[in-house]
Amino acid sequence: MTARVFQPGGVSQALAGWAWVAPSLTLVGVFFFWPLAYAVWISGHAWPLFGRARWNDWANYRALLDDEMFWRALGFTVRYTAALTPVLFAVAFLLALLANTERRGVEVFRTIWFLPTAIGLSTASVLWAWMLNGDVGIFTPLMRGLGLVSGPIPYLDNAMNALVAASSMVIWKTAGFNMVLLLVGLQSIPRDVVEAARIDGAGPAQTFLYVTLPLMKRTILLALSLSVIGSLLAFEQFYVITRGGPQNATMTLVYWIFHSAFVSFRIGYASALSIALLVIVLTITALQFVLLRERRGA
């Protein structure tokens, strides 16, 4: 590679290559690496929202380890991610299988399920909070009309109900996007491979397990990674629908970062929490890639 650069025309080719990637590298550096480095610097200070910052020798990270609310928020975030991801994936995969047909009206089916994706998460959370309201929402009258309840439904009176309410909104909001993602994977499978499996005597279940799933491995990995990352970074749905309650039972890590920064005005500590969350997200994402990577020669 080095020899090629110093051949006639090699330097100009190398400079031309750098010219192509320089704008992207500049954007990444300005909007990712510089803010990240600055956040790391802030996390080593006692940095109030107002007033002068002072170096505290990374005491924020030591305080993080002793912060009971941090561990509670981390535990809830992990439980939320573990509960939501498989359900969301199953719903999206089922929708993708139904959408991957040539039946009449399938275009309308795809459009209906994809429409919620166009709504912002904060807007969807506000809409869902209104529908869950026992006085003016639509869920309670609907359940009453069906004879399932006789009074207002306490959707947010305990942690489990609040978790189900927020998770239901997220599934409704994001299932369409994951459906399209998985549908692309399904439609990228060569038809001759599926037909060959059927000619060899494979039934629908065997074709799905031994042909469809292996060929969709990368798409499945992408869908799961996006779902896990989105769940670990959950904020809007719990801020709008549950306000972190009842009694901080639905406080996520991002919510606790927000609270530390803009309610308690501990910017340095909030930055330390953000760096810790980044490490957690990168670790879990890397673990996913290791577990689901394609093994050569297998």
PDB file of C-alpha atoms in Angstrom:
ATOM      1  CA  MET A   1       0.000   0.000   0.000  1.00  0.00           C
ATOM      2  CA  THR A   2       2.866   2.375   0.867  1.00  0.00           C
ATOM      3  CA  ALA A   3       4.658   1.612  -2.409  1.00  0.00           C
ATOM      4  CA  ARG A   4       1.578   2.472  -4.416  1.00  0.00           C
ATOM      5  CA  VAL A   5       1.342   5.915  -2.836  1.00  0.00           C
ATOM      6  CA  PHE A   6       4.854   6.839  -3.970  1.00  0.00           C
ATOM      7  CA  GLN A   7       4.377   5.570  -7.510  1.00  0.00           C
ATOM      8  CA  PRO A   8       3.741   8.193 -10.217  1.00  0.00           C
ATOM      9  CA  GLY A   9       0.249   9.486  -9.637  1.00  0.00           C
ATOM     10  CA  GLY A  10      -0.041   7.681  -6.289  1.00  0.00           C
ATOM     11  CA  VAL A  11       0.175  10.869  -4.231  1.00  0.00           C
ATOM     12  CA  SER A  12      -2.491  12.607  -6.284  1.00  0.00           C
ATOM     13  CA  GLN A  13      -4.780   9.580  -6.002  1.00  0.00           C
ATOM     14  CA  ALA A  14      -4.290   9.485  -2.234  1.00  0.00           C
ATOM     15  CA  LEU A  15      -5.049  13.205  -1.944  1.00  0.00           C
ATOM     16  CA  ALA A  16      -8.126  12.766  -4.121  1.00  0.00           C
ATOM     17  CA  GLY A  17      -9.308   9.962  -1.854  1.00  0.00           C
ATOM     18  CA  TRP A  18      -8.831  12.104   1.242  1.00  0.00           C
ATOM     19  CA  ALA A  19     -10.714  14.936  -0.473  1.00  0.00           C
ATOM     20  CA  TRP A  20     -13.739  12.654  -0.779  1.00  0.00           C
ATOM     21  CA  VAL A  21     -13.782  11.614   2.877  1.00  0.00           C
ATOM     22  CA  ALA A  22     -12.625  14.928   4.393  1.00  0.00           C
ATOM     23  CA  PRO A  23     -16.148  16.489   4.609  1.00  0.00           C
ATOM     24  CA  SER A  24     -17.535  13.407   6.362  1.00  0.00           C
ATOM     25  CA  LEU A  25     -14.566  13.216   8.726  1.00  0.00           C
ATOM     26  CA  THR A  26     -14.957  16.908   9.506  1.00  0.00           C
ATOM     27  CA  LEU A  27     -18.642  16.529  10.324  1.00  0.00           C
ATOM     28  CA  VAL A  28     -17.977  13.476  12.514  1.00  0.00           C
ATOM     29  CA  GLY A  29     -15.165  15.271  14.292  1.00  0.00           C
ATOM     30  CA  VAL A  30     -17.137  18.475  14.888  1.00  0.00           C
ATOM     31  CA  PHE A  31     -20.453  16.906  15.873  1.00  0.00           C
ATOM     32  CA  PHE A  32     -19.299  13.704  17.602  1.00  0.00           C
ATOM     33  CA  PHE A  33     -15.661  13.476  18.700  1.00  0.00           C
ATOM     34  CA  TRP A  34     -15.320  17.083  19.877  1.00  0.00           C
ATOM     35  CA  PRO A  35     -18.571  17.040  21.935  1.00  0.00           C
ATOM     36  CA  LEU A  36     -17.574  13.619  23.308  1.00  0.00           C
ATOM     37  CA  ALA A  37     -14.130  14.864  24.338  1.00  0.00           C
ATOM     38  CA  TYR A  38     -15.667  17.975  25.884  1.00  0.00           C
ATOM     39  CA  ALA A  39     -18.201  15.870  27.799  1.00  0.00           C
ATOM     40  CA  VAL A  40     -15.350  13.750  29.192  1.00  0.00           C
ATOM     41  CA  TRP A  41     -13.590  16.957  30.258  1.00  0.00           C
ATOM     42  CA  ILE A  42     -16.726  18.305  31.931  1.00  0.00           C
ATOM     43  CA  SER A  43     -17.265  14.996  33.747  1.00  0.00           C
ATOM     44  CA  GLY A  44     -13.994  15.574  35.626  1.00  0.00           C
ATOM     45  CA  HIS A  45     -15.256  18.841  37.112  1.00  0.00           C
ATOM     46  CA  ALA A  46     -17.757  20.075  39.635  1.00  0.00           C
ATOM     47  CA  TRP A  47     -19.620  21.990  36.942  1.00  0.00           C
ATOM     48  CA  PRO A  48     -22.752  23.853  38.082  1.00  0.00           C
ATOM     49  CA  LEU A  49     -25.186  25.285  35.576  1.00  0.00           C
ATOM     50  CA  PHE A  50     -24.346  28.735  36.899  1.00  0.00           C
ATOM     51  CA  GLY A  51     -21.075  29.648  38.519  1.00  0.00           C
ATOM     52  CA  ARG A  52     -17.452  28.677  38.075  1.00  0.00           C
ATOM     53  CA  ALA A  53     -16.425  25.110  37.374  1.00  0.00           C
ATOM     54  CA  ARG A  54     -13.623  23.502  39.355  1.00  0.00           C
ATOM     55  CA  TRP A  55     -11.614  20.349  38.817  1.00  0.00           C
ATOM     56  CA  ASN A  56     -12.672  17.576  41.231  1.00  0.00           C
ATOM     57  CA  ASP A  57     -10.275  14.808  40.168  1.00  0.00           C
ATOM     58  CA  TRP A  58     -12.975  12.606  38.550  1.00  0.00           C
ATOM     59  CA  ALA A  59     -14.990  12.491  41.771  1.00  0.00           C
ATOM     60  CA  ASN A  60     -18.186  12.339  39.707  1.00  0.00           C
ATOM     61  CA  TYR A  61     -17.403   8.767  38.699  1.00  0.00           C
ATOM     62  CA  ARG A  62     -16.825   7.742  42.305  1.00  0.00           C
ATOM     63  CA  ALA A  63     -20.125   9.392  43.235  1.00  0.00           C
ATOM     64  CA  LEU A  64     -21.806   7.485  40.422  1.00  0.00           C
ATOM     65  CA  LEU A  65     -20.861   4.159  41.989  1.00  0.00           C
ATOM     66  CA  ASP A  66     -22.504   5.209  45.268  1.00  0.00           C
ATOM     67  CA  ASP A  67     -25.611   6.701  43.643  1.00  0.00           C
ATOM     68  CA  GLU A  68     -28.584   4.495  44.496  1.00  0.00           C
ATOM     69  CA  MET A  69     -30.782   6.244  41.913  1.00  0.00           C
ATOM     70  CA  PHE A  70     -28.244   5.486  39.189  1.00  0.00           C
ATOM     71  CA  TRP A  71     -28.388   1.770  39.929  1.00  0.00           C
ATOM     72  CA  ARG A  72     -32.187   1.833  40.122  1.00  0.00           C
ATOM     73  CA  ALA A  73     -32.398   3.650  36.797  1.00  0.00           C
ATOM     74  CA  LEU A  74     -29.890   1.263  35.243  1.00  0.00           C
ATOM     75  CA  GLY A  75     -31.824  -1.762  36.504  1.00  0.00           C
ATOM     76  CA  PHE A  76     -35.115  -0.443  35.170  1.00  0.00           C
ATOM     77  CA  THR A  77     -33.570   0.495  31.815  1.00  0.00           C
ATOM     78  CA  VAL A  78     -32.119  -2.991  31.399  1.00  0.00           C
ATOM     79  CA  ARG A  79     -35.413  -4.646  32.378  1.00  0.00           C
ATOM     80  CA  TYR A  80     -37.314  -2.393  29.991  1.00  0.00           C
ATOM     81  CA  THR A  81     -34.897  -3.229  27.171  1.00  0.00           C
ATOM     82  CA  ALA A  82     -35.041  -6.963  27.876  1.00  0.00           C
ATOM     83  CA  ALA A  83     -38.847  -6.939  27.995  1.00  0.00           C
ATOM     84  CA  LEU A  84     -39.496  -4.683  24.997  1.00  0.00           C
ATOM     85  CA  THR A  85     -36.935  -5.940  22.473  1.00  0.00           C
ATOM     86  CA  PRO A  86     -38.228  -9.502  21.939  1.00  0.00           C
ATOM     87  CA  VAL A  87     -41.873  -8.392  21.866  1.00  0.00           C
ATOM     88  CA  LEU A  88     -41.168  -5.585  19.404  1.00  0.00           C
ATOM     89  CA  PHE A  89     -39.103  -7.890  17.208  1.00  0.00           C
ATOM     90  CA  ALA A  90     -41.772 -10.604  17.229  1.00  0.00           C
ATOM     91  CA  VAL A  91     -44.536  -8.143  16.308  1.00  0.00           C
ATOM     92  CA  ALA A  92     -42.417  -6.553  13.570  1.00  0.00           C
ATOM     93  CA  PHE A  93     -41.387  -9.931  12.139  1.00  0.00           C
ATOM     94  CA  LEU A  94     -44.989 -11.121  12.056  1.00  0.00           C
ATOM     95  CA  LEU A  95     -46.034  -7.911  10.310  1.00  0.00           C
ATOM     96  CA  ALA A  96     -43.163  -8.319   7.829  1.00  0.00           C
ATOM     97  CA  LEU A  97     -44.247 -11.887   7.028  1.00  0.00           C
ATOM     98  CA  LEU A  98     -47.827 -10.706   6.466  1.00  0.00           C
ATOM     99  CA  ALA A  99     -46.632  -7.784   4.355  1.00  0.00           C
ATOM    100  CA  ASN A 100     -44.402 -10.038   2.251  1.00  0.00           C
ATOM    101  CA  THR A 101     -47.325 -11.409   0.278  1.00  0.00           C
ATOM    102  CA  GLU A 102     -49.100 -10.532  -2.924  1.00  0.00           C
ATOM    103  CA  ARG A 103     -52.556 -10.517  -1.427  1.00  0.00           C
ATOM    104  CA  ARG A 104     -55.029  -7.816  -2.233  1.00  0.00           C
ATOM    105  CA  GLY A 105     -54.752  -4.753  -0.002  1.00  0.00           C
ATOM    106  CA  VAL A 106     -51.223  -5.525   1.214  1.00  0.00           C
ATOM    107  CA  GLU A 107     -50.098  -1.993   0.241  1.00  0.00           C
ATOM    108  CA  VAL A 108     -52.757  -0.502   2.507  1.00  0.00           C
ATOM    109  CA  PHE A 109     -51.681  -2.880   5.286  1.00  0.00           C
ATOM    110  CA  ARG A 110     -48.074  -1.739   4.995  1.00  0.00           C
ATOM    111  CA  THR A 111     -49.058   1.932   4.938  1.00  0.00           C
ATOM    112  CA  ILE A 112     -51.289   1.681   8.011  1.00  0.00           C
ATOM    113  CA  TRP A 113     -48.571   0.066  10.095  1.00  0.00           C
ATOM    114  CA  PHE A 114     -45.846   2.404   8.845  1.00  0.00           C
ATOM    115  CA  LEU A 115     -47.801   5.649   9.423  1.00  0.00           C
ATOM    116  CA  PRO A 116     -47.015   5.914  13.188  1.00  0.00           C
ATOM    117  CA  THR A 117     -43.321   6.038  12.276  1.00  0.00           C
ATOM    118  CA  ALA A 118     -43.886   9.480  10.754  1.00  0.00           C
ATOM    119  CA  ILE A 119     -45.009  10.817  14.162  1.00  0.00           C
ATOM    120  CA  GLY A 120     -42.343  12.148  16.502  1.00  0.00           C
ATOM    121  CA  LEU A 121     -41.794  10.137  19.670  1.00  0.00           C
ATOM    122  CA  SER A 122     -42.679  13.078  21.908  1.00  0.00           C
ATOM    123  CA  THR A 123     -45.876  13.707  19.949  1.00  0.00           C
ATOM    124  CA  ALA A 124     -46.778  10.029  20.097  1.00  0.00           C
ATOM    125  CA  SER A 125     -46.169  10.038  23.851  1.00  0.00           C
ATOM    126  CA  VAL A 126     -48.488  13.036  24.316  1.00  0.00           C
ATOM    127  CA  LEU A 127     -51.146  11.328  22.176  1.00  0.00           C
ATOM    128  CA  TRP A 128     -50.815   8.115  24.148  1.00  0.00           C
ATOM    129  CA  ALA A 129     -50.979   9.956  27.489  1.00  0.00           C
ATOM    130  CA  TRP A 130     -54.239  11.573  26.375  1.00  0.00           C
ATOM    131  CA  MET A 131     -55.712   8.235  25.283  1.00  0.00           C
ATOM    132  CA  LEU A 132     -54.732   6.672  28.618  1.00  0.00           C
ATOM    133  CA  ASN A 133     -56.377   9.459  30.628  1.00  0.00           C
ATOM    134  CA  GLY A 134     -59.238   8.028  32.634  1.00  0.00           C
ATOM    135  CA  ASP A 135     -61.422  11.135  32.269  1.00  0.00           C
ATOM    136  CA  VAL A 136     -60.972  12.263  28.656  1.00  0.00           C
ATOM    137  CA  GLY A 137     -59.122   9.366  27.004  1.00  0.00           C
ATOM    138  CA  ILE A 138     -60.604   6.781  24.669  1.00  0.00           C
ATOM    139  CA  PHE A 139     -59.300   3.563  26.213  1.00  0.00           C
ATOM    140  CA  THR A 140     -61.459   3.655  29.353  1.00  0.00           C
ATOM    141  CA  PRO A 141     -64.780   4.318  27.507  1.00  0.00           C
ATOM    142  CA  LEU A 142     -63.853   1.606  25.008  1.00  0.00           C
ATOM    143  CA  MET A 143     -63.215  -0.925  27.772  1.00  0.00           C
ATOM    144  CA  ARG A 144     -66.438   0.127  29.478  1.00  0.00           C
ATOM    145  CA  GLY A 145     -68.373  -0.301  26.251  1.00  0.00           C
ATOM    146  CA  LEU A 146     -67.032  -3.836  25.928  1.00  0.00           C
ATOM    147  CA  GLY A 147     -68.072  -4.566  29.507  1.00  0.00           C
ATOM    148  CA  LEU A 148     -64.519  -5.329  30.606  1.00  0.00           C
ATOM    149  CA  VAL A 149     -64.325  -2.658  33.334  1.00  0.00           C
ATOM    150  CA  SER A 150     -66.768  -0.641  35.370  1.00  0.00           C
ATOM    151  CA  GLY A 151     -64.607   2.351  36.274  1.00  0.00           C
ATOM    152  CA  PRO A 152     -61.470   4.261  35.291  1.00  0.00           C
ATOM    153  CA  ILE A 153     -58.484   2.038  34.591  1.00  0.00           C
ATOM    154  CA  PRO A 154     -55.443   2.887  36.769  1.00  0.00           C
ATOM    155  CA  TYR A 155     -52.883   2.666  33.981  1.00  0.00           C
ATOM    156  CA  LEU A 156     -50.144   4.440  35.903  1.00  0.00           C
ATOM    157  CA  ASP A 157     -50.802   3.468  39.504  1.00  0.00           C
ATOM    158  CA  ASN A 158     -47.883   1.004  39.704  1.00  0.00           C
ATOM    159  CA  ALA A 159     -44.620   0.298  37.943  1.00  0.00           C
ATOM    160  CA  MET A 160     -45.897  -2.664  35.947  1.00  0.00           C
ATOM    161  CA  ASN A 161     -48.916  -0.839  34.524  1.00  0.00           C
ATOM    162  CA  ALA A 162     -46.774   2.181  33.686  1.00  0.00           C
ATOM    163  CA  LEU A 163     -44.191  -0.034  31.970  1.00  0.00           C
ATOM    164  CA  VAL A 164     -46.876  -1.781  29.907  1.00  0.00           C
ATOM    165  CA  ALA A 165     -48.456   1.543  28.931  1.00  0.00           C
ATOM    166  CA  ALA A 166     -45.168   3.059  27.753  1.00  0.00           C
ATOM    167  CA  SER A 167     -44.057  -0.151  26.035  1.00  0.00           C
ATOM    168  CA  SER A 168     -47.369  -0.425  24.175  1.00  0.00           C
ATOM    169  CA  MET A 169     -46.872   3.061  22.783  1.00  0.00           C
ATOM    170  CA  VAL A 170     -43.316   2.256  21.656  1.00  0.00           C
ATOM    171  CA  ILE A 171     -44.455  -0.944  19.921  1.00  0.00           C
ATOM    172  CA  TRP A 172     -47.261   0.927  18.147  1.00  0.00           C
ATOM    173  CA  LYS A 173     -44.837   3.719  17.189  1.00  0.00           C
ATOM    174  CA  THR A 174     -41.827   1.683  15.990  1.00  0.00           C
ATOM    175  CA  ALA A 175     -43.213  -1.672  14.812  1.00  0.00           C
ATOM    176  CA  GLY A 176     -43.830  -0.245  11.339  1.00  0.00           C
ATOM    177  CA  PHE A 177     -40.220   0.850  10.912  1.00  0.00           C
ATOM    178  CA  ASN A 178     -38.906  -2.541  12.004  1.00  0.00           C
ATOM    179  CA  MET A 179     -41.482  -4.206   9.732  1.00  0.00           C
ATOM    180  CA  VAL A 180     -40.097  -2.351   6.713  1.00  0.00           C
ATOM    181  CA  LEU A 181     -36.530  -3.167   7.741  1.00  0.00           C
ATOM    182  CA  LEU A 182     -37.304  -6.870   8.043  1.00  0.00           C
ATOM    183  CA  LEU A 183     -39.426  -6.805   4.897  1.00  0.00           C
ATOM    184  CA  VAL A 184     -36.403  -5.598   2.947  1.00  0.00           C
ATOM    185  CA  GLY A 185     -34.458  -8.550   4.328  1.00  0.00           C
ATOM    186  CA  LEU A 186     -37.216 -10.982   3.370  1.00  0.00           C
ATOM    187  CA  GLN A 187     -37.468  -9.624  -0.161  1.00  0.00           C
ATOM    188  CA  SER A 188     -33.686  -9.787  -0.630  1.00  0.00           C
ATOM    189  CA  ILE A 189     -33.717 -13.594  -0.266  1.00  0.00           C
ATOM    190  CA  PRO A 190     -33.298 -15.147  -3.744  1.00  0.00           C
ATOM    191  CA  ARG A 191     -36.459 -16.937  -4.812  1.00  0.00           C
ATOM    192  CA  ASP A 192     -34.493 -19.760  -6.417  1.00  0.00           C
ATOM    193  CA  VAL A 193     -32.975 -20.641  -3.020  1.00  0.00           C
ATOM    194  CA  VAL A 194     -36.428 -20.949  -1.458  1.00  0.00           C
ATOM    195  CA  GLU A 195     -37.727 -22.938  -4.421  1.00  0.00           C
ATOM    196  CA  ALA A 196     -34.727 -25.260  -4.239  1.00  0.00           C
ATOM    197  CA  ALA A 197     -35.441 -25.926  -0.568  1.00  0.00           C
ATOM    198  CA  ARG A 198     -39.070 -26.751  -1.361  1.00  0.00           C
ATOM    199  CA  ILE A 199     -38.052 -29.082  -4.205  1.00  0.00           C
ATOM    200  CA  ASP A 200     -35.749 -30.881  -1.764  1.00  0.00           C
ATOM    201  CA  GLY A 201     -38.763 -31.557   0.418  1.00  0.00           C
ATOM    202  CA  ALA A 202     -38.443 -28.806   3.030  1.00  0.00           C
ATOM    203  CA  GLY A 203     -41.752 -27.724   4.552  1.00  0.00           C
ATOM    204  CA  PRO A 204     -42.681 -24.146   5.477  1.00  0.00           C
ATOM    205  CA  ALA A 205     -41.242 -24.454   8.990  1.00  0.00           C
ATOM    206  CA  GLN A 206     -37.979 -26.012   7.780  1.00  0.00           C
ATOM    207  CA  THR A 207     -37.630 -23.401   5.031  1.00  0.00           C
ATOM    208  CA  PHE A 208     -38.148 -20.638   7.569  1.00  0.00           C
ATOM    209  CA  LEU A 209     -35.660 -22.056  10.097  1.00  0.00           C
ATOM    210  CA  TYR A 210     -32.913 -23.226   7.762  1.00  0.00           C
ATOM    211  CA  VAL A 211     -33.211 -20.834   4.807  1.00  0.00           C
ATOM    212  CA  THR A 212     -35.020 -17.629   5.739  1.00  0.00           C
ATOM    213  CA  LEU A 213     -33.508 -16.948   9.163  1.00  0.00           C
ATOM    214  CA  PRO A 214     -29.865 -17.679   8.210  1.00  0.00           C
ATOM    215  CA  LEU A 215     -30.100 -15.467   5.123  1.00  0.00           C
ATOM    216  CA  MET A 216     -31.648 -12.655   7.197  1.00  0.00           C
ATOM    217  CA  LYS A 217     -29.000 -12.772   9.906  1.00  0.00           C
ATOM    218  CA  ARG A 218     -27.549  -9.345   9.148  1.00  0.00           C
ATOM    219  CA  THR A 219     -30.965  -7.719   8.885  1.00  0.00           C
ATOM    220  CA  ILE A 220     -32.037  -9.305  12.166  1.00  0.00           C
ATOM    221  CA  LEU A 221     -28.829  -8.090  13.818  1.00  0.00           C
ATOM    222  CA  LEU A 222     -29.477  -4.556  12.582  1.00  0.00           C
ATOM    223  CA  ALA A 223     -33.105  -4.589  13.773  1.00  0.00           C
ATOM    224  CA  LEU A 224     -32.158  -5.939  17.213  1.00  0.00           C
ATOM    225  CA  SER A 225     -29.264  -3.491  17.588  1.00  0.00           C
ATOM    226  CA  LEU A 226     -31.444  -0.495  16.742  1.00  0.00           C
ATOM    227  CA  SER A 227     -34.143  -1.718  19.119  1.00  0.00           C
ATOM    228  CA  VAL A 228     -31.725  -2.295  21.993  1.00  0.00           C
ATOM    229  CA  ILE A 229     -29.985   1.058  21.516  1.00  0.00           C
ATOM    230  CA  GLY A 230     -33.319   2.860  21.296  1.00  0.00           C
ATOM    231  CA  SER A 231     -34.542   1.161  24.479  1.00  0.00           C
ATOM    232  CA  LEU A 232     -31.358   1.956  26.393  1.00  0.00           C
ATOM    233  CA  LEU A 233     -31.769   5.605  25.385  1.00  0.00           C
ATOM    234  CA  ALA A 234     -35.475   5.750  26.288  1.00  0.00           C
ATOM    235  CA  PHE A 235     -36.602   9.100  27.637  1.00  0.00           C
ATOM    236  CA  GLU A 236     -39.573  10.809  25.958  1.00  0.00           C
ATOM    237  CA  GLN A 237     -42.161   8.124  26.636  1.00  0.00           C
ATOM    238  CA  PHE A 238     -41.410   8.014  30.350  1.00  0.00           C
ATOM    239  CA  TYR A 239     -40.994  11.773  30.701  1.00  0.00           C
ATOM    240  CA  VAL A 240     -44.365  12.453  29.063  1.00  0.00           C
ATOM    241  CA  ILE A 241     -46.465   9.455  30.082  1.00  0.00           C
ATOM    242  CA  THR A 242     -45.202   8.468  33.559  1.00  0.00           C
ATOM    243  CA  ARG A 243     -42.955  11.371  34.668  1.00  0.00           C
ATOM    244  CA  GLY A 244     -40.644   8.676  36.009  1.00  0.00           C
ATOM    245  CA  GLY A 245     -43.302   7.503  38.461  1.00  0.00           C
ATOM    246  CA  PRO A 246     -44.814   6.104  40.426  1.00  0.00           C
ATOM    247  CA  GLN A 247     -42.113   6.909  43.002  1.00  0.00           C
ATOM    248  CA  ASN A 248     -39.298   6.918  40.420  1.00  0.00           C
ATOM    249  CA  ALA A 249     -40.124   3.332  39.453  1.00  0.00           C
ATOM    250  CA  THR A 250     -39.901   4.157  35.729  1.00  0.00           C
ATOM    251  CA  MET A 251     -36.846   6.392  35.910  1.00  0.00           C
ATOM    252  CA  THR A 252     -34.557   5.537  32.997  1.00  0.00           C
ATOM    253  CA  LEU A 253     -30.866   6.354  32.725  1.00  0.00           C
ATOM    254  CA  VAL A 254     -31.431   9.150  30.232  1.00  0.00           C
ATOM    255  CA  TYR A 255     -34.198  10.543  32.452  1.00  0.00           C
ATOM    256  CA  TRP A 256     -31.802  10.526  35.414  1.00  0.00           C
ATOM    257  CA  ILE A 257     -29.171  12.295  33.298  1.00  0.00           C
ATOM    258  CA  PHE A 258     -31.760  14.931  32.376  1.00  0.00           C
ATOM    259  CA  HIS A 259     -32.791  15.305  36.021  1.00  0.00           C
ATOM    260  CA  SER A 260     -29.188  15.619  37.207  1.00  0.00           C
ATOM    261  CA  ALA A 261     -28.355  18.248  34.604  1.00  0.00           C
ATOM    262  CA  PHE A 262     -31.464  20.422  34.411  1.00  0.00           C
ATOM    263  CA  VAL A 263     -33.217  19.863  37.732  1.00  0.00           C
ATOM    264  CA  SER A 264     -30.298  19.409  40.136  1.00  0.00           C
ATOM    265  CA  PHE A 265     -27.973  21.542  37.944  1.00  0.00           C
ATOM    266  CA  ARG A 266     -25.078  19.062  38.315  1.00  0.00           C
ATOM    267  CA  ILE A 267     -23.662  19.300  34.798  1.00  0.00           C
ATOM    268  CA  GLY A 268     -20.407  17.540  35.647  1.00  0.00           C
ATOM    269  CA  TYR A 269     -22.191  14.614  37.256  1.00  0.00           C
ATOM    270  CA  ALA A 270     -24.673  14.408  34.370  1.00  0.00           C
ATOM    271  CA  SER A 271     -21.730  14.248  31.943  1.00  0.00           C
ATOM    272  CA  ALA A 272     -20.235  11.380  33.939  1.00  0.00           C
ATOM    273  CA  LEU A 273     -23.586   9.587  33.731  1.00  0.00           C
ATOM    274  CA  SER A 274     -23.635  10.173  29.965  1.00  0.00           C
ATOM    275  CA  ILE A 275     -20.162   8.671  29.528  1.00  0.00           C
ATOM    276  CA  ALA A 276     -21.187   5.672  31.626  1.00  0.00           C
ATOM    277  CA  LEU A 277     -24.282   5.206  29.467  1.00  0.00           C
ATOM    278  CA  LEU A 278     -22.162   5.423  26.302  1.00  0.00           C
ATOM    279  CA  VAL A 279     -19.875   2.669  27.610  1.00  0.00           C
ATOM    280  CA  ILE A 280     -22.895   0.494  28.456  1.00  0.00           C
ATOM    281  CA  VAL A 281     -24.454   0.990  25.006  1.00  0.00           C
ATOM    282  CA  LEU A 282     -21.179   0.238  23.202  1.00  0.00           C
ATOM    283  CA  THR A 283     -20.582  -2.866  25.341  1.00  0.00           C
ATOM    284  CA  ILE A 284     -24.047  -4.310  24.757  1.00  0.00           C
ATOM    285  CA  THR A 285     -23.918  -3.511  21.034  1.00  0.00           C
ATOM    286  CA  ALA A 286     -20.502  -5.152  20.678  1.00  0.00           C
ATOM    287  CA  LEU A 287     -21.800  -8.191  22.563  1.00  0.00           C
ATOM    288  CA  GLN A 288     -24.709  -8.452  20.140  1.00  0.00           C
ATOM    289  CA  PHE A 289     -22.357  -8.400  17.172  1.00  0.00           C
ATOM    290  CA  VAL A 290     -20.181 -11.094  18.751  1.00  0.00           C
ATOM    291  CA  LEU A 291     -23.133 -13.374  19.495  1.00  0.00           C
ATOM    292  CA  LEU A 292     -24.824 -12.920  16.101  1.00  0.00           C
ATOM    293  CA  ARG A 293     -21.819 -12.571  13.834  1.00  0.00           C
ATOM    294  CA  GLU A 294     -21.482 -14.878  10.881  1.00  0.00           C
ATOM    295  CA  ARG A 295     -18.945 -17.624  11.496  1.00  0.00           C
ATOM    296  CA  ARG A 296     -16.678 -18.232   8.544  1.00  0.00           C
ATOM    297  CA  GLY A 297     -16.573 -21.802   7.386  1.00  0.00           C
ATOM    298  CA  ALA A 298     -19.701 -22.704   9.315  1.00  0.00           C
TER     299      ALA A 298
END
